[in-house]
GROMACS .gro file of C-alpha atoms in nm:
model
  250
    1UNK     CA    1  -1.193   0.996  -2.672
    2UNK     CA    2  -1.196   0.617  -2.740
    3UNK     CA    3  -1.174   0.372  -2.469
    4UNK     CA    4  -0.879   0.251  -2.636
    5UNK     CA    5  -0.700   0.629  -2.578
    6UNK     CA    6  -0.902   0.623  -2.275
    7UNK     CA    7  -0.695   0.333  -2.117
    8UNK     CA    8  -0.373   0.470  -2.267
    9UNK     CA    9  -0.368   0.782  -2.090
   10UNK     CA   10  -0.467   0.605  -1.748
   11UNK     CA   11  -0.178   0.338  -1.781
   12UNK     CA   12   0.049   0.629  -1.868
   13UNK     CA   13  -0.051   0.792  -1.524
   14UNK     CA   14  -0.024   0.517  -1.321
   15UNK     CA   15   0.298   0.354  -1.464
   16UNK     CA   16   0.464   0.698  -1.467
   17UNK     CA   17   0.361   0.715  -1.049
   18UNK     CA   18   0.445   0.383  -0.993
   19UNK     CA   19   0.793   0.344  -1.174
   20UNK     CA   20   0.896   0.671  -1.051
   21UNK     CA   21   0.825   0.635  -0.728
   22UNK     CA   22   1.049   0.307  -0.708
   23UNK     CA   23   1.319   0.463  -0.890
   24UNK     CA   24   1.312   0.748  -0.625
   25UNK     CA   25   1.306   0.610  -0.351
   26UNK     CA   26   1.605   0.394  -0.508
   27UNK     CA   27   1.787   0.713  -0.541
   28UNK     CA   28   1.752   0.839  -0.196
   29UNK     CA   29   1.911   0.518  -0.074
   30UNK     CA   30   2.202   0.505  -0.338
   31UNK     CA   31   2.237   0.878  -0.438
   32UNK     CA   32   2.291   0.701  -0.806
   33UNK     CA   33   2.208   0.908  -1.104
   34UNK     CA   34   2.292   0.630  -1.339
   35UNK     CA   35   2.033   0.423  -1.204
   36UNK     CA   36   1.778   0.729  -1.224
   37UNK     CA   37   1.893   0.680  -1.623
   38UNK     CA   38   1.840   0.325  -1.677
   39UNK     CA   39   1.507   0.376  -1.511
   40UNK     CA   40   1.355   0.696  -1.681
   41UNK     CA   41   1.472   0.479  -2.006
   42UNK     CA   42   1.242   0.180  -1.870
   43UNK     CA   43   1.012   0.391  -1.803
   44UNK     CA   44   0.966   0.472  -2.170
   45UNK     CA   45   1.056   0.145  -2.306
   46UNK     CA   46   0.746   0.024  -2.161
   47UNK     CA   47   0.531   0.309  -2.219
   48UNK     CA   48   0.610   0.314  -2.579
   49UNK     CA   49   0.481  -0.026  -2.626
   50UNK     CA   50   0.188  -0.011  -2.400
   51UNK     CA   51   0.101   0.290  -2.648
   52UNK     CA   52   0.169   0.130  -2.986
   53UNK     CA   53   0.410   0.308  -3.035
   54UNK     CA   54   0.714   0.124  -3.215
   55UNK     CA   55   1.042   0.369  -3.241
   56UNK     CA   56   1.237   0.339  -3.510
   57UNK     CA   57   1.585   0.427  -3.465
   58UNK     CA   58   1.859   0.570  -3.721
   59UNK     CA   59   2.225   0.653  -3.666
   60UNK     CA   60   2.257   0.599  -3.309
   61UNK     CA   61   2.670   0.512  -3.409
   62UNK     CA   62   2.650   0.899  -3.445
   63UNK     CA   63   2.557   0.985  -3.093
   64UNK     CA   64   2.787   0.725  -2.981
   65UNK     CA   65   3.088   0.854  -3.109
   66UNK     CA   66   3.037   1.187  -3.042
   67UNK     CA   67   3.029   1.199  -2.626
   68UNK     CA   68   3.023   1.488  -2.466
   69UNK     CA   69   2.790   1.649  -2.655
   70UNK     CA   70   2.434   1.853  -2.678
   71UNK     CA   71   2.204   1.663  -2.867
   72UNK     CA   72   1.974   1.894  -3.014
   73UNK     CA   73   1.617   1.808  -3.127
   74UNK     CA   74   1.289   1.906  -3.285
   75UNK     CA   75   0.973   1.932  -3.052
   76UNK     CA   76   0.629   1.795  -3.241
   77UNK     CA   77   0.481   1.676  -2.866
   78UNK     CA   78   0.509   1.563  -2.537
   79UNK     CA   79   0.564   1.201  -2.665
   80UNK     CA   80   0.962   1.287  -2.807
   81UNK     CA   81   1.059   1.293  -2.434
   82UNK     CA   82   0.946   0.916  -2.432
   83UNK     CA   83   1.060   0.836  -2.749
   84UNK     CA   84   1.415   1.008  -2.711
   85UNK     CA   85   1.437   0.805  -2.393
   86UNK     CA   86   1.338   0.506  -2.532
   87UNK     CA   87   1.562   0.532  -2.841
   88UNK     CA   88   1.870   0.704  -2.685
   89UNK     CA   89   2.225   0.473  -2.685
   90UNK     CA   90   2.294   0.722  -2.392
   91UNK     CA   91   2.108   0.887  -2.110
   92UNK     CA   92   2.197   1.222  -2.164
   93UNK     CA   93   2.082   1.532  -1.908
   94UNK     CA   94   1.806   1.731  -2.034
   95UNK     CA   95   1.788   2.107  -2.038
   96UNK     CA   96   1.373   2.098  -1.981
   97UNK     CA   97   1.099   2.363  -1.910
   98UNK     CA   98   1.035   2.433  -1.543
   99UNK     CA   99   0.662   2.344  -1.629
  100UNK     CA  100   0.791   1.911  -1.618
  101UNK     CA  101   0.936   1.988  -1.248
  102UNK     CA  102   0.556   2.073  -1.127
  103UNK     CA  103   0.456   1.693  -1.318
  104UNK     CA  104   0.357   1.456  -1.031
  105UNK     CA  105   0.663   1.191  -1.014
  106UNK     CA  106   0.781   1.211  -1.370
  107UNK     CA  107   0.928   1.597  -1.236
  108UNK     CA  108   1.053   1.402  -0.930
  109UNK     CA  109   1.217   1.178  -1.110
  110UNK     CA  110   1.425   1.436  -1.341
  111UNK     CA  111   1.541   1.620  -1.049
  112UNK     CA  112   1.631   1.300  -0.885
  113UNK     CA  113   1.804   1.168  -1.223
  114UNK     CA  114   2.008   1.570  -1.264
  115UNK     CA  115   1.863   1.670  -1.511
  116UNK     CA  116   1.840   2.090  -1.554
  117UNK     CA  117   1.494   2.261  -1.559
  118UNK     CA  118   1.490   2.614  -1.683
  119UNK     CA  119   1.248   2.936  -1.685
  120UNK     CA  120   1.308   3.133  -2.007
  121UNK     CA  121   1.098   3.418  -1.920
  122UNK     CA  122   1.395   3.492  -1.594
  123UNK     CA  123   1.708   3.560  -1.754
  124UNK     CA  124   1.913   3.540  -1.431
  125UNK     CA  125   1.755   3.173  -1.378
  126UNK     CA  126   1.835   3.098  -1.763
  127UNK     CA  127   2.197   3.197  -1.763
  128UNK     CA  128   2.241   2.968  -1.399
  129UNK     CA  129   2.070   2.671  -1.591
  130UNK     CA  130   2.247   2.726  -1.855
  131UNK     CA  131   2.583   2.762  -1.652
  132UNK     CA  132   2.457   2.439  -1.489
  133UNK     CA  133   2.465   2.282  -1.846
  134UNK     CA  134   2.809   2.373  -1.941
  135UNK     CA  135   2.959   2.222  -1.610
  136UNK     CA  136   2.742   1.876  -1.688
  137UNK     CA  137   2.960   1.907  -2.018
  138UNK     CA  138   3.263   1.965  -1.883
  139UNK     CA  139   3.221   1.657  -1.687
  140UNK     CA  140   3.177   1.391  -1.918
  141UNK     CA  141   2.788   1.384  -1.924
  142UNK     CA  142   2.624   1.488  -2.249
  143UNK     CA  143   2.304   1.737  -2.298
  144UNK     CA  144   1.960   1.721  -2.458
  145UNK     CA  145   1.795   2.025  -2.553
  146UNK     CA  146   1.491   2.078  -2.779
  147UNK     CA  147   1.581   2.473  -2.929
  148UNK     CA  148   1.267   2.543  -3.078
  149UNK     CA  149   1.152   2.587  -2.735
  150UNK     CA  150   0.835   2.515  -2.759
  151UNK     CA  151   0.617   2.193  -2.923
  152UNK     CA  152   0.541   2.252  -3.264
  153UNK     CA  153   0.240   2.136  -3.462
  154UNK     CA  154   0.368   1.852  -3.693
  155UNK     CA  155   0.360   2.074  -4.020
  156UNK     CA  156   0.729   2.265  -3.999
  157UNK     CA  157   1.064   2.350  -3.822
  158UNK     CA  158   1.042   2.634  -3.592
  159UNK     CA  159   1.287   2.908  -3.502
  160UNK     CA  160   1.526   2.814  -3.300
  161UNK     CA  161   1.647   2.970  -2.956
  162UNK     CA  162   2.078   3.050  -2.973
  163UNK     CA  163   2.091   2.923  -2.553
  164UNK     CA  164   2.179   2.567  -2.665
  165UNK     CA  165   2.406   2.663  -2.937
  166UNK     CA  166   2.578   2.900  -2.704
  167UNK     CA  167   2.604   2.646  -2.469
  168UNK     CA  168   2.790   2.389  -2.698
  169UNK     CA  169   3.029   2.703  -2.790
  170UNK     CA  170   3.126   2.754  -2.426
  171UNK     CA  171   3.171   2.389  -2.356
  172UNK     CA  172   3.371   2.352  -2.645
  173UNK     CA  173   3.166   2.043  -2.758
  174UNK     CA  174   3.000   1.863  -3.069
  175UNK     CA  175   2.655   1.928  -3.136
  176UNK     CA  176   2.442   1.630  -3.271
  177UNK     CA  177   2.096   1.692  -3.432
  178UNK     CA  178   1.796   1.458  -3.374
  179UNK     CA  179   1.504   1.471  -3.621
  180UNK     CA  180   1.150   1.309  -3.482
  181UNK     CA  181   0.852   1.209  -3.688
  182UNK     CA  182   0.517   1.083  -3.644
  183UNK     CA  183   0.510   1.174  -3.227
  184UNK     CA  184   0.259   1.427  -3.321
  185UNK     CA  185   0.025   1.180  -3.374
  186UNK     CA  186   0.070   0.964  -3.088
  187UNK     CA  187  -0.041   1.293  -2.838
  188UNK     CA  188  -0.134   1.588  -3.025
  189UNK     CA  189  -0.017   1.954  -2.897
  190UNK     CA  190  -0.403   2.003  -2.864
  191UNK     CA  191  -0.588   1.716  -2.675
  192UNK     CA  192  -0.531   1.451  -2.381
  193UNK     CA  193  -0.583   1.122  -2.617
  194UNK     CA  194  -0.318   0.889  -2.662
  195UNK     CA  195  -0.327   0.675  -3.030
  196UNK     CA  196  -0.088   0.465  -3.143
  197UNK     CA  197   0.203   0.578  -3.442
  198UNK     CA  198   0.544   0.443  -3.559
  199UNK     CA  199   0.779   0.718  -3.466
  200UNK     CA  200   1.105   0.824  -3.631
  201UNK     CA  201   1.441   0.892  -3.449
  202UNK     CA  202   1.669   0.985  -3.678
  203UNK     CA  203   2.065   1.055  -3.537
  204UNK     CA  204   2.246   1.258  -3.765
  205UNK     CA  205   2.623   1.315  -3.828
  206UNK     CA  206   2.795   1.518  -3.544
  207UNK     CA  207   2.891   1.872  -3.590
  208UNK     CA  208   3.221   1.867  -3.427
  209UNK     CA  209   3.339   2.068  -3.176
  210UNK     CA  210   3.648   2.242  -3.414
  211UNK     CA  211   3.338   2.361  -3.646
  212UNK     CA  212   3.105   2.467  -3.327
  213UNK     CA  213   3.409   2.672  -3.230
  214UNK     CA  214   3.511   2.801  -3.554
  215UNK     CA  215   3.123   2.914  -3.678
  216UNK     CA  216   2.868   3.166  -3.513
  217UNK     CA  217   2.567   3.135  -3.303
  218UNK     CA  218   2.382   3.240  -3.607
  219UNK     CA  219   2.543   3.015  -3.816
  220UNK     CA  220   2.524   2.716  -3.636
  221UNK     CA  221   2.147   2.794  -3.579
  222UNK     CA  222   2.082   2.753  -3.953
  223UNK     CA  223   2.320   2.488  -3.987
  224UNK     CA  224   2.087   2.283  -3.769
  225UNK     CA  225   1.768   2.403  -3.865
  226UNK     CA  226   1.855   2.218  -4.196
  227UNK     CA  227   1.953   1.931  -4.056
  228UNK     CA  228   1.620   1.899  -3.865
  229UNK     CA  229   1.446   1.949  -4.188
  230UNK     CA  230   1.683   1.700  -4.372
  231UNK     CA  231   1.664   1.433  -4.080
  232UNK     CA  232   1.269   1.500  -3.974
  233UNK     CA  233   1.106   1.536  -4.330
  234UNK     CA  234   0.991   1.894  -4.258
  235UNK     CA  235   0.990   2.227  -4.405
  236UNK     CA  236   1.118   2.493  -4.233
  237UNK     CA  237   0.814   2.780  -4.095
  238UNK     CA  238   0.793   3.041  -4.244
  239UNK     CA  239   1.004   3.375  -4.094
  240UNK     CA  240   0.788   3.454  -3.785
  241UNK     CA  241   0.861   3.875  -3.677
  242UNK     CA  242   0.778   3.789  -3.317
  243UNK     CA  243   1.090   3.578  -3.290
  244UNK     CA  244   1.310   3.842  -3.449
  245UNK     CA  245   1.604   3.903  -3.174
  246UNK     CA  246   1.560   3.571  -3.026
  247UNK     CA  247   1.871   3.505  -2.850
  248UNK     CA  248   1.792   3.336  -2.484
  249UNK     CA  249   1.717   3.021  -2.413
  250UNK     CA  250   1.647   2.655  -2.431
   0.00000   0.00000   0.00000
């Protein structure tokens, strides 16, 4: 690991401890989730640049047009949570895995700011998050939710999990896909070093909520598999049998 990385994780732990913890204890005193969003998106902001790493944002009028919504993305690392934040017109609720809540101060601060952590492996827990989700929706407030599920390795599109797509069904609401490039590079799946890398947000059209209605699951699952190849610049993986029945989940 280069000194440079060296310093880039460190500053990443201490800014994430010390802007959370101020945005925190904000919240106990004003109970104000909006604030919790204009910080977590501060939070980012600065991160991003402290790591070299310029976003580049496309068709955020999408997004914009399309509230309520779930916003659906692909997963390459760790670094799309900062760089959704940081590009984001919006500060959406995000449907993450209960692993974040145990992350000192940055889990703290998503439970503070409402957003919805779930355990896939407890279906019970799943369906309440999930349940959770839809009532965000119904509200006003719009989703984020990452339905490969998992961080993939930069090369391909994964198979996607139906929970998200079920959820925009039930909440009667558009679905818009996100495609993310290059945030592989800035923090590999493998590895604690931190380099710098342009990375690519790229907002695509809204699928509205008539067609999210009108289509199935299955079909709305390809449907935006495509468009995360189209908007991302990657293939699709190839057809994985351990994933064959997939149907809960974030």
């Amino acid at each position: 690991m280069s000194l440079r990385s060296l310093s880039n994780a460190l500053f990443g732990v201490v800014w994430t401890a010390g802007s959370s913890s101020l945005a925190i204890g904000a919240h106990y005193l004003t109970q104000d989730q909006k604030m919790v969003g204009h910080a977590t998106a501060l939070w980012a902001r600065v991160l991003a640049k402290r790591w070299s790493m310029p976003v580049r944002v496309e068709g955020a009028e999408h997004l914009l047009e399309a509230q309520p919504c779930v916003i659906m993305s692909n997963h390459l690392s760790y670094a799309d949570i900062v760089a959704l934040f940081a590009a984001l017109p919006l500060h959406p609720k995000f449907i993450a895995k209960r692993e974040l809540r145990k992350v000192p101060f940055l889990g703290k601060l998503m439970q503070c700011g409402g957003h919805i952590f779930i355990d896939r492996t407890q279906r019970k827990q799943a369906i309440k998050a999930m349940a959770i989700a839809a009532a965000e929706l119904r509200k006003g407030e719009s989703i984020l939710i990452f339905p490969e599920g998992t961080r993939g390795e930069g090369r391909s599109i994964g198979v996607l999990h139906s929970g998200g797509f079920r959820l925009a069904k039930q909440a009667g609401v558009a679905i818009v896909p996100v495609g993310i490039r290059g945030t592989e590079r800035v923090l590999p799946r493998r590895g604690l070093s931190v380099q710098g890398a342009e990375v690519s947000v790229r907002i695509g059209a809204a699928i509205p909520a008539s067609s999210v209605k009108s289509q199935t699951t299955q079909e709305l699952m390809e449907l935006v598999r495509d468009r995360f190849c189209e908007l991302s610049g990657l293939p699709p993986a190839p057809p994985n049998p351990d994933h064959a029945g997939e149907t809960l989940g974030a």
